[in-house]
Amino acid sequence: KTTIIAISPKVKLTTVKIPSTVKSIMGYSRVMYQNNSNQTIVDQIPSTGSESDYTKVYQSYGAFQDMVSLETVILESGSQLQSIGGLAFSGCTTLKTISGLSSSLDYIGVSAFSNCTNLESIDTTNVVKVGDNAFLNCNKLGSVNLSSVVYIGNNAFQNCSSLSSVDFSKNTALASIGYAAFMGAMTSGSTTVKIDLSNVTLLRTIPNSAFQNCTNLGSVVLSSSNNLVAIGTNAFSGATSLTQVG
């Protein structure tokens, strides 16, 4: 198993080619110390300090986090990539495309692409789990195929304002949509968006604020095969183009 752990954001890369043998793009956490009085965080307790004055904390870093020069990620033919871990590309504000994603990719972690404000496309056809904040503020992302997804985390696609296609049409396995998962998405342009959940049988709840302020959401298609038992507070509040739920 080959894993990419982390590359310093000080490295000015514009293109990254990921070998086909890589199965995970991850990150790492390190121990830091927070001063109990002024809340500052330091690498180690100073010689003049005492352990009782500090609390051990963990800071996480993504593999390519905050690499603002990065524009393109290319996976080699025959890619075996299975997971993109938390914060992996978070803050890569010039990243536009990721090409060559394999059918084996099934996990996109917490905040993996958060604040990738120029990301235009990514193939999520075979992804099973999308973590919290995974695509938060990806305001140029135009479409997502969620045919295989089982779990969508809280705020996963929040503020993805350019979404004009969200494809659940072949999905039979969706079991969970997180709080505010699409809040503030689907707001740019004039195309109304159809969410087709008619084949979904495991989803029990559309949670609070799930599609709040999705001003271009036109319809949510359900069917007799659905087993929904609850629609949360403000789930569709502010969805001013919505004409159908059912």
mmCIF file of C-alpha atoms in Angstrom:
data_model
loop_
_atom_site.group_PDB
_atom_site.id
_atom_site.type_symbol
_atom_site.label_atom_id
_atom_site.label_comp_id
_atom_site.label_asym_id
_atom_site.label_seq_id
_atom_site.Cartn_x
_atom_site.Cartn_y
_atom_site.Cartn_z
ATOM 1 C CA LYS A 1 0.000 0.000 0.000
ATOM 2 C CA THR A 2 1.384 3.390 -0.999
ATOM 3 C CA THR A 3 0.293 6.510 0.853
ATOM 4 C CA ILE A 4 0.961 10.210 0.360
ATOM 5 C CA ILE A 5 1.182 11.836 3.792
ATOM 6 C CA ALA A 6 2.015 15.520 3.318
ATOM 7 C CA ILE A 7 3.897 18.005 1.177
ATOM 8 C CA SER A 8 4.778 21.452 2.492
ATOM 9 C CA PRO A 9 2.586 24.237 1.081
ATOM 10 C CA LYS A 10 5.829 26.203 0.622
ATOM 11 C CA VAL A 11 6.572 23.943 -2.360
ATOM 12 C CA LYS A 12 5.287 25.855 -5.390
ATOM 13 C CA LEU A 13 3.750 23.090 -7.483
ATOM 14 C CA THR A 14 1.236 23.812 -10.239
ATOM 15 C CA THR A 15 0.706 20.198 -11.337
ATOM 16 C CA VAL A 16 0.874 16.986 -9.342
ATOM 17 C CA LYS A 17 1.022 13.550 -10.981
ATOM 18 C CA ILE A 18 0.070 10.778 -8.603
ATOM 19 C CA PRO A 19 1.464 7.300 -9.354
ATOM 20 C CA SER A 20 -1.008 4.498 -10.009
ATOM 21 C CA THR A 21 0.242 2.595 -6.950
ATOM 22 C CA VAL A 22 -0.989 5.235 -4.493
ATOM 23 C CA LYS A 23 -4.043 4.018 -2.592
ATOM 24 C CA SER A 24 -4.440 6.804 -0.044
ATOM 25 C CA ILE A 25 -3.858 10.541 0.065
ATOM 26 C CA MET A 26 -3.819 11.349 3.722
ATOM 27 C CA GLY A 27 -2.326 13.856 6.121
ATOM 28 C CA TYR A 28 -0.954 13.853 9.611
ATOM 29 C CA SER A 29 -1.531 15.208 13.085
ATOM 30 C CA ARG A 30 1.062 16.476 15.492
ATOM 31 C CA VAL A 31 1.050 17.275 19.179
ATOM 32 C CA MET A 32 1.023 20.953 20.123
ATOM 33 C CA TYR A 33 0.581 22.752 23.436
ATOM 34 C CA GLN A 34 -2.007 25.418 24.207
ATOM 35 C CA ASN A 35 -1.339 27.954 26.939
ATOM 36 C CA ASN A 36 -4.234 27.779 29.387
ATOM 37 C CA SER A 37 -4.196 31.514 30.095
ATOM 38 C CA ASN A 38 -3.741 33.207 26.704
ATOM 39 C CA GLN A 39 -4.731 30.282 24.412
ATOM 40 C CA THR A 40 -1.612 30.568 22.253
ATOM 41 C CA ILE A 41 -0.346 27.342 20.734
ATOM 42 C CA VAL A 42 3.322 26.389 20.669
ATOM 43 C CA ASP A 43 5.393 23.454 19.440
ATOM 44 C CA GLN A 44 6.739 22.661 22.852
ATOM 45 C CA ILE A 45 6.447 23.864 26.428
ATOM 46 C CA PRO A 46 9.069 26.575 27.011
ATOM 47 C CA SER A 47 11.736 25.983 29.619
ATOM 48 C CA THR A 48 10.213 28.743 31.746
ATOM 49 C CA GLY A 49 6.788 27.097 31.648
ATOM 50 C CA SER A 50 5.132 24.222 33.477
ATOM 51 C CA GLU A 51 3.136 21.289 32.138
ATOM 52 C CA SER A 52 0.218 22.362 34.306
ATOM 53 C CA ASP A 53 0.059 25.658 32.395
ATOM 54 C CA TYR A 54 -0.517 23.936 29.061
ATOM 55 C CA THR A 55 -3.029 21.581 27.468
ATOM 56 C CA LYS A 56 -1.961 19.068 24.855
ATOM 57 C CA VAL A 57 -3.785 19.582 21.540
ATOM 58 C CA TYR A 58 -3.544 17.979 18.135
ATOM 59 C CA GLN A 59 -3.307 19.906 14.886
ATOM 60 C CA SER A 60 -4.115 18.172 11.623
ATOM 61 C CA TYR A 61 -2.592 18.873 8.245
ATOM 62 C CA GLY A 62 -3.713 17.672 4.822
ATOM 63 C CA ALA A 63 -1.376 16.199 2.236
ATOM 64 C CA PHE A 64 -1.567 19.231 -0.098
ATOM 65 C CA GLN A 65 -3.377 21.623 2.229
ATOM 66 C CA ASP A 66 -3.075 25.336 1.393
ATOM 67 C CA MET A 67 -0.887 24.727 -1.644
ATOM 68 C CA VAL A 68 -2.279 27.783 -3.394
ATOM 69 C CA SER A 69 -0.154 27.322 -6.544
ATOM 70 C CA LEU A 70 -1.647 23.908 -7.338
ATOM 71 C CA GLU A 71 -3.882 23.954 -10.432
ATOM 72 C CA THR A 72 -4.085 20.375 -11.693
ATOM 73 C CA VAL A 73 -3.928 16.884 -10.177
ATOM 74 C CA ILE A 74 -3.440 13.984 -12.581
ATOM 75 C CA LEU A 75 -3.717 10.350 -11.571
ATOM 76 C CA GLU A 76 -1.739 7.915 -13.684
ATOM 77 C CA SER A 77 -3.568 5.362 -15.793
ATOM 78 C CA GLY A 78 -4.581 2.345 -13.735
ATOM 79 C CA SER A 79 -4.910 4.381 -10.562
ATOM 80 C CA GLN A 80 -5.662 2.360 -7.423
ATOM 81 C CA LEU A 81 -6.606 5.363 -5.320
ATOM 82 C CA GLN A 82 -9.224 4.399 -2.740
ATOM 83 C CA SER A 83 -9.369 7.322 -0.338
ATOM 84 C CA ILE A 84 -8.704 11.044 -0.174
ATOM 85 C CA GLY A 85 -8.255 11.911 3.466
ATOM 86 C CA GLY A 86 -9.226 14.847 5.619
ATOM 87 C CA LEU A 87 -7.951 18.283 4.553
ATOM 88 C CA ALA A 88 -6.067 16.664 1.660
ATOM 89 C CA PHE A 89 -6.557 19.581 -0.744
ATOM 90 C CA SER A 90 -8.229 22.076 1.578
ATOM 91 C CA GLY A 91 -7.396 25.666 0.715
ATOM 92 C CA CYS A 92 -5.948 24.862 -2.718
ATOM 93 C CA THR A 93 -7.615 27.944 -4.105
ATOM 94 C CA THR A 94 -6.360 27.628 -7.702
ATOM 95 C CA LEU A 95 -7.041 23.896 -8.099
ATOM 96 C CA LYS A 96 -9.379 23.407 -11.069
ATOM 97 C CA THR A 97 -9.384 19.738 -12.025
ATOM 98 C CA ILE A 98 -8.540 16.270 -10.805
ATOM 99 C CA SER A 99 -8.327 13.823 -13.675
ATOM 100 C CA GLY A 100 -7.981 10.059 -13.815
ATOM 101 C CA LEU A 101 -9.833 9.195 -10.627
ATOM 102 C CA SER A 102 -10.379 5.467 -10.507
ATOM 103 C CA SER A 103 -13.496 3.435 -9.919
ATOM 104 C CA SER A 104 -11.895 2.272 -6.672
ATOM 105 C CA LEU A 105 -12.167 5.724 -5.043
ATOM 106 C CA ASP A 106 -14.871 5.352 -2.419
ATOM 107 C CA TYR A 107 -13.995 7.809 0.352
ATOM 108 C CA ILE A 108 -13.574 11.592 0.416
ATOM 109 C CA GLY A 109 -12.691 12.771 3.897
ATOM 110 C CA VAL A 110 -13.568 15.676 6.157
ATOM 111 C CA SER A 111 -12.794 19.033 4.514
ATOM 112 C CA ALA A 112 -10.835 17.248 1.779
ATOM 113 C CA PHE A 113 -11.601 19.974 -0.789
ATOM 114 C CA SER A 114 -12.991 22.715 1.434
ATOM 115 C CA ASN A 115 -12.320 26.223 0.154
ATOM 116 C CA CYS A 116 -11.108 24.996 -3.234
ATOM 117 C CA THR A 117 -12.820 27.990 -4.725
ATOM 118 C CA ASN A 118 -11.785 27.266 -8.333
ATOM 119 C CA LEU A 119 -12.506 23.535 -8.417
ATOM 120 C CA GLU A 120 -14.759 22.978 -11.421
ATOM 121 C CA SER A 121 -15.123 19.213 -11.690
ATOM 122 C CA ILE A 122 -14.396 15.939 -9.931
ATOM 123 C CA ASP A 123 -15.618 12.416 -10.640
ATOM 124 C CA THR A 124 -17.523 11.169 -7.589
ATOM 125 C CA THR A 125 -19.456 8.426 -9.406
ATOM 126 C CA ASN A 126 -18.186 5.577 -7.227
ATOM 127 C CA VAL A 127 -17.700 7.452 -3.969
ATOM 128 C CA VAL A 128 -19.530 5.848 -1.041
ATOM 129 C CA LYS A 129 -18.779 8.320 1.756
ATOM 130 C CA VAL A 130 -18.422 12.105 1.541
ATOM 131 C CA GLY A 131 -17.181 13.566 4.824
ATOM 132 C CA ASP A 132 -18.250 16.700 6.690
ATOM 133 C CA ASN A 133 -17.335 19.926 4.862
ATOM 134 C CA ALA A 134 -15.761 17.895 2.058
ATOM 135 C CA PHE A 135 -16.613 20.455 -0.644
ATOM 136 C CA LEU A 136 -17.522 23.416 1.548
ATOM 137 C CA ASN A 137 -17.269 26.705 -0.386
ATOM 138 C CA CYS A 138 -16.357 25.055 -3.697
ATOM 139 C CA ASN A 139 -18.354 27.732 -5.453
ATOM 140 C CA LYS A 140 -17.328 26.812 -9.015
ATOM 141 C CA LEU A 141 -18.121 23.102 -8.777
ATOM 142 C CA GLY A 142 -20.675 22.539 -11.525
ATOM 143 C CA SER A 143 -21.929 18.982 -11.050
ATOM 144 C CA VAL A 144 -21.647 15.927 -8.829
ATOM 145 C CA ASN A 145 -22.632 12.341 -9.531
ATOM 146 C CA LEU A 146 -23.739 10.729 -6.276
ATOM 147 C CA SER A 147 -24.961 7.443 -7.744
ATOM 148 C CA SER A 148 -23.081 5.297 -5.240
ATOM 149 C CA VAL A 149 -22.990 7.474 -2.152
ATOM 150 C CA VAL A 150 -24.290 6.047 1.128
ATOM 151 C CA TYR A 151 -23.269 8.823 3.500
ATOM 152 C CA ILE A 152 -23.100 12.595 2.953
ATOM 153 C CA GLY A 153 -21.645 14.519 5.874
ATOM 154 C CA ASN A 154 -22.697 17.773 7.484
ATOM 155 C CA ASN A 155 -22.121 20.842 5.288
ATOM 156 C CA ALA A 156 -20.553 18.603 2.654
ATOM 157 C CA PHE A 157 -21.603 20.744 -0.320
ATOM 158 C CA GLN A 158 -22.521 23.918 1.502
ATOM 159 C CA ASN A 159 -22.114 27.064 -0.612
ATOM 160 C CA CYS A 160 -21.387 25.121 -3.795
ATOM 161 C CA SER A 161 -23.287 27.875 -5.534
ATOM 162 C CA SER A 162 -22.587 26.784 -9.132
ATOM 163 C CA LEU A 163 -24.016 23.283 -8.801
ATOM 164 C CA SER A 164 -26.420 22.788 -11.678
ATOM 165 C CA SER A 165 -26.565 18.978 -11.590
ATOM 166 C CA VAL A 166 -26.746 16.700 -8.547
ATOM 167 C CA ASP A 167 -27.294 13.148 -9.763
ATOM 168 C CA PHE A 168 -28.876 10.638 -7.372
ATOM 169 C CA SER A 169 -30.972 9.012 -10.094
ATOM 170 C CA LYS A 170 -29.338 5.566 -9.938
ATOM 171 C CA ASN A 171 -28.752 5.617 -6.202
ATOM 172 C CA THR A 172 -30.452 2.890 -4.163
ATOM 173 C CA ALA A 173 -28.059 2.915 -1.187
ATOM 174 C CA LEU A 174 -28.223 6.462 0.215
ATOM 175 C CA ALA A 175 -28.792 6.200 3.959
ATOM 176 C CA SER A 176 -27.755 9.549 5.415
ATOM 177 C CA ILE A 177 -27.679 13.201 4.395
ATOM 178 C CA GLY A 178 -25.989 15.471 6.931
ATOM 179 C CA TYR A 179 -27.116 18.735 8.462
ATOM 180 C CA ALA A 180 -26.944 21.633 5.967
ATOM 181 C CA ALA A 181 -25.350 19.299 3.441
ATOM 182 C CA PHE A 182 -26.374 21.466 0.463
ATOM 183 C CA MET A 183 -27.194 24.689 2.269
ATOM 184 C CA GLY A 184 -26.525 27.696 0.035
ATOM 185 C CA ALA A 185 -25.703 25.496 -2.973
ATOM 186 C CA MET A 186 -27.422 25.702 -6.359
ATOM 187 C CA THR A 187 -27.772 29.472 -6.407
ATOM 188 C CA SER A 188 -25.842 30.675 -9.488
ATOM 189 C CA GLY A 189 -27.261 31.012 -12.984
ATOM 190 C CA SER A 190 -30.790 30.269 -14.081
ATOM 191 C CA THR A 191 -30.839 26.457 -14.381
ATOM 192 C CA THR A 192 -33.268 24.779 -12.005
ATOM 193 C CA VAL A 193 -31.966 21.604 -10.419
ATOM 194 C CA LYS A 194 -33.824 18.321 -10.009
ATOM 195 C CA ILE A 195 -32.934 16.029 -7.088
ATOM 196 C CA ASP A 196 -34.179 12.527 -7.891
ATOM 197 C CA LEU A 197 -34.402 10.353 -4.771
ATOM 198 C CA SER A 198 -37.057 8.058 -6.221
ATOM 199 C CA ASN A 199 -34.890 4.911 -6.008
ATOM 200 C CA VAL A 200 -33.608 5.546 -2.500
ATOM 201 C CA THR A 201 -35.052 3.173 0.097
ATOM 202 C CA LEU A 202 -32.778 3.542 3.134
ATOM 203 C CA LEU A 203 -32.950 7.291 3.745
ATOM 204 C CA ARG A 204 -35.209 8.032 6.696
ATOM 205 C CA THR A 205 -34.699 11.756 7.221
ATOM 206 C CA ILE A 206 -33.999 14.884 5.227
ATOM 207 C CA PRO A 207 -32.318 16.824 8.035
ATOM 208 C CA ASN A 208 -32.459 20.400 9.215
ATOM 209 C CA SER A 209 -31.296 22.964 6.650
ATOM 210 C CA ALA A 210 -30.301 20.240 4.177
ATOM 211 C CA PHE A 211 -31.324 22.317 1.140
ATOM 212 C CA GLN A 212 -31.837 25.678 2.799
ATOM 213 C CA ASN A 213 -31.366 28.700 0.513
ATOM 214 C CA CYS A 214 -30.888 26.527 -2.581
ATOM 215 C CA THR A 215 -32.592 29.111 -4.738
ATOM 216 C CA ASN A 216 -32.256 27.103 -7.979
ATOM 217 C CA LEU A 217 -33.578 23.843 -6.558
ATOM 218 C CA GLY A 218 -36.683 23.138 -8.621
ATOM 219 C CA SER A 219 -37.856 19.699 -7.512
ATOM 220 C CA VAL A 220 -37.149 16.786 -5.180
ATOM 221 C CA VAL A 221 -38.566 13.592 -6.646
ATOM 222 C CA LEU A 222 -39.751 10.894 -4.257
ATOM 223 C CA SER A 223 -41.675 7.676 -4.820
ATOM 224 C CA SER A 224 -43.654 4.990 -3.024
ATOM 225 C CA SER A 225 -40.441 3.042 -2.474
ATOM 226 C CA ASN A 226 -39.047 5.770 -0.210
ATOM 227 C CA ASN A 227 -39.122 5.272 3.533
ATOM 228 C CA LEU A 228 -38.815 8.872 4.655
ATOM 229 C CA VAL A 229 -40.284 9.537 8.076
ATOM 230 C CA ALA A 230 -39.145 13.103 8.745
ATOM 231 C CA ILE A 231 -38.193 16.352 7.044
ATOM 232 C CA GLY A 232 -36.207 18.628 9.326
ATOM 233 C CA THR A 233 -36.616 22.267 10.259
ATOM 234 C CA ASN A 234 -35.730 24.647 7.435
ATOM 235 C CA ALA A 235 -34.826 21.720 5.191
ATOM 236 C CA PHE A 236 -36.110 23.656 2.167
ATOM 237 C CA SER A 237 -36.376 27.150 3.621
ATOM 238 C CA GLY A 238 -35.346 29.787 1.114
ATOM 239 C CA ALA A 239 -35.550 27.360 -1.817
ATOM 240 C CA THR A 240 -37.537 29.918 -3.755
ATOM 241 C CA SER A 241 -37.747 27.962 -7.055
ATOM 242 C CA LEU A 242 -38.970 24.745 -5.456
ATOM 243 C CA THR A 243 -42.230 23.526 -6.924
ATOM 244 C CA GLN A 244 -42.232 19.819 -6.029
ATOM 245 C CA VAL A 245 -41.297 17.611 -3.101
ATOM 246 C CA GLY A 246 -42.757 14.184 -3.653
#
